[in-house]
Amino acid sequence: MTDSYNPLMDINTSFCDYLVARTRSYQEHVVGGTLDYAFDADFAMRQKIGGFSGWSRLYKAIISSDIPNRFKRYFQSSDSAGSMQHAKAYEAAKKCSERLQISLPVVLVRKAGDVPEIMSMAGDGIEPCIVMTSDIADNCSYDELCYLIGCECGRLQNRHSAFNYAFTYPGISRGDVSENPADNVKSNVRELNYSLNKWLILGDITADRAGIICLDDPSKFPQVYASVRRRGIPDSFGAVNTGIDIDGILKRYETFHVTPVRSLKMGSECSHDERRIIAGMEFIGCEILYIWRPDLSAPMTHVGNKQSLEIRCDIIADAGSSHSA
């Protein structure tokens, strides 16, 4: 008697192969433990924070309990974006996941409140998730959604979730970067608070690079960024700036872009928004963008390398500076 063919035997049940498929091909962009497009200073600051006394316990609590519990609350009170509802946000998320070479995250849309919000979450036992209010999902343009969702996909891809969630804990507040931790007697909490606020600036630059990769036309980044702020969507510090002088920033960038590194300066009067826009425009002139987006033609002018980009962005970020508008 001839053995019958069992088609189930053709199914690949290897967990290792599953993980490879889950992370997809972006692993080829990992260099030294971090993604090639990510801001090096972002990774370095998170490594520093990871060495603080008490951080490992806080991190474990956030990842294993706090974020999963928040996800459950949002999941129960939100709509899932899909082809039949909030389709524009869903299509933007699909495009972003393709361009960043990650699996499509869960996209939840909750009822709009007083302030439009978008955030990302990743933790134990939950699918990576992006949550936004309905005013963002339904009113933003496709370009704006690609940028905003792309930023959050970048935060997920670069494991920002626990660091962002830490600001919900007592003693850690957004925007508090005015004092050196050595000047405060509560040194442990103060140093963590100070460093997390410095990291926010660096993490935003990484997230903006992901958002730029996800735009159909990355050269539109400055205008898209400004239009997002005009909608009243707050930045990572919770600040709202609806009056960005994008023309003035672009004019200043014309000079900044051709200034040698040894002569580069960013005055303390420069806002967080201006720094993000200029850092993003520097990324548009870097070869890394065109490695991620081979469908794009690199500009006719000189395309810089990653090392040059990071040196310039270190100066642009100047993480001890003001974040105000």
PDB file of N, CA and C in Angstrom, residues 42-52:
ATOM      1  N   ASP A  42      20.921  58.705  20.068  1.00  0.00           N
ATOM      2  CA  ASP A  42      19.710  58.130  20.665  1.00  0.00           C
ATOM      3  C   ASP A  42      20.053  56.796  21.323  1.00  0.00           C
ATOM      4  N   PHE A  43      20.689  55.921  20.572  1.00  0.00           N
ATOM      5  CA  PHE A  43      21.061  54.605  21.091  1.00  0.00           C
ATOM      6  C   PHE A  43      22.026  54.736  22.267  1.00  0.00           C
ATOM      7  N   ALA A  44      23.006  55.626  22.153  1.00  0.00           N
ATOM      8  CA  ALA A  44      23.997  55.802  23.215  1.00  0.00           C
ATOM      9  C   ALA A  44      23.344  56.278  24.509  1.00  0.00           C
ATOM     10  N   MET A  45      22.386  57.196  24.404  1.00  0.00           N
ATOM     11  CA  MET A  45      21.718  57.696  25.604  1.00  0.00           C
ATOM     12  C   MET A  45      20.860  56.613  26.245  1.00  0.00           C
ATOM     13  N   ARG A  46      20.192  55.794  25.434  1.00  0.00           N
ATOM     14  CA  ARG A  46      19.397  54.706  26.016  1.00  0.00           C
ATOM     15  C   ARG A  46      20.291  53.672  26.693  1.00  0.00           C
ATOM     16  N   GLN A  47      21.466  53.453  26.140  1.00  0.00           N
ATOM     17  CA  GLN A  47      22.428  52.561  26.786  1.00  0.00           C
ATOM     18  C   GLN A  47      22.862  53.132  28.139  1.00  0.00           C
ATOM     19  N   LYS A  48      23.083  54.429  28.180  1.00  0.00           N
ATOM     20  CA  LYS A  48      23.473  55.084  29.432  1.00  0.00           C
ATOM     21  C   LYS A  48      22.356  54.962  30.464  1.00  0.00           C
ATOM     22  N   ILE A  49      21.130  55.243  30.049  1.00  0.00           N
ATOM     23  CA  ILE A  49      19.990  55.148  30.964  1.00  0.00           C
ATOM     24  C   ILE A  49      19.836  53.717  31.473  1.00  0.00           C
ATOM     25  N   GLY A  50      20.094  52.750  30.602  1.00  0.00           N
ATOM     26  CA  GLY A  50      19.989  51.353  30.996  1.00  0.00           C
ATOM     27  C   GLY A  50      20.933  50.967  32.116  1.00  0.00           C
ATOM     28  N   GLY A  51      21.987  51.750  32.325  1.00  0.00           N
ATOM     29  CA  GLY A  51      22.940  51.464  33.385  1.00  0.00           C
ATOM     30  C   GLY A  51      22.620  52.130  34.705  1.00  0.00           C
ATOM     31  N   PHE A  52      21.570  52.961  34.744  1.00  0.00           N
ATOM     32  CA  PHE A  52      21.215  53.646  35.983  1.00  0.00           C
ATOM     33  C   PHE A  52      20.678  52.665  37.020  1.00  0.00           C
TER      34      PHE A  52
END
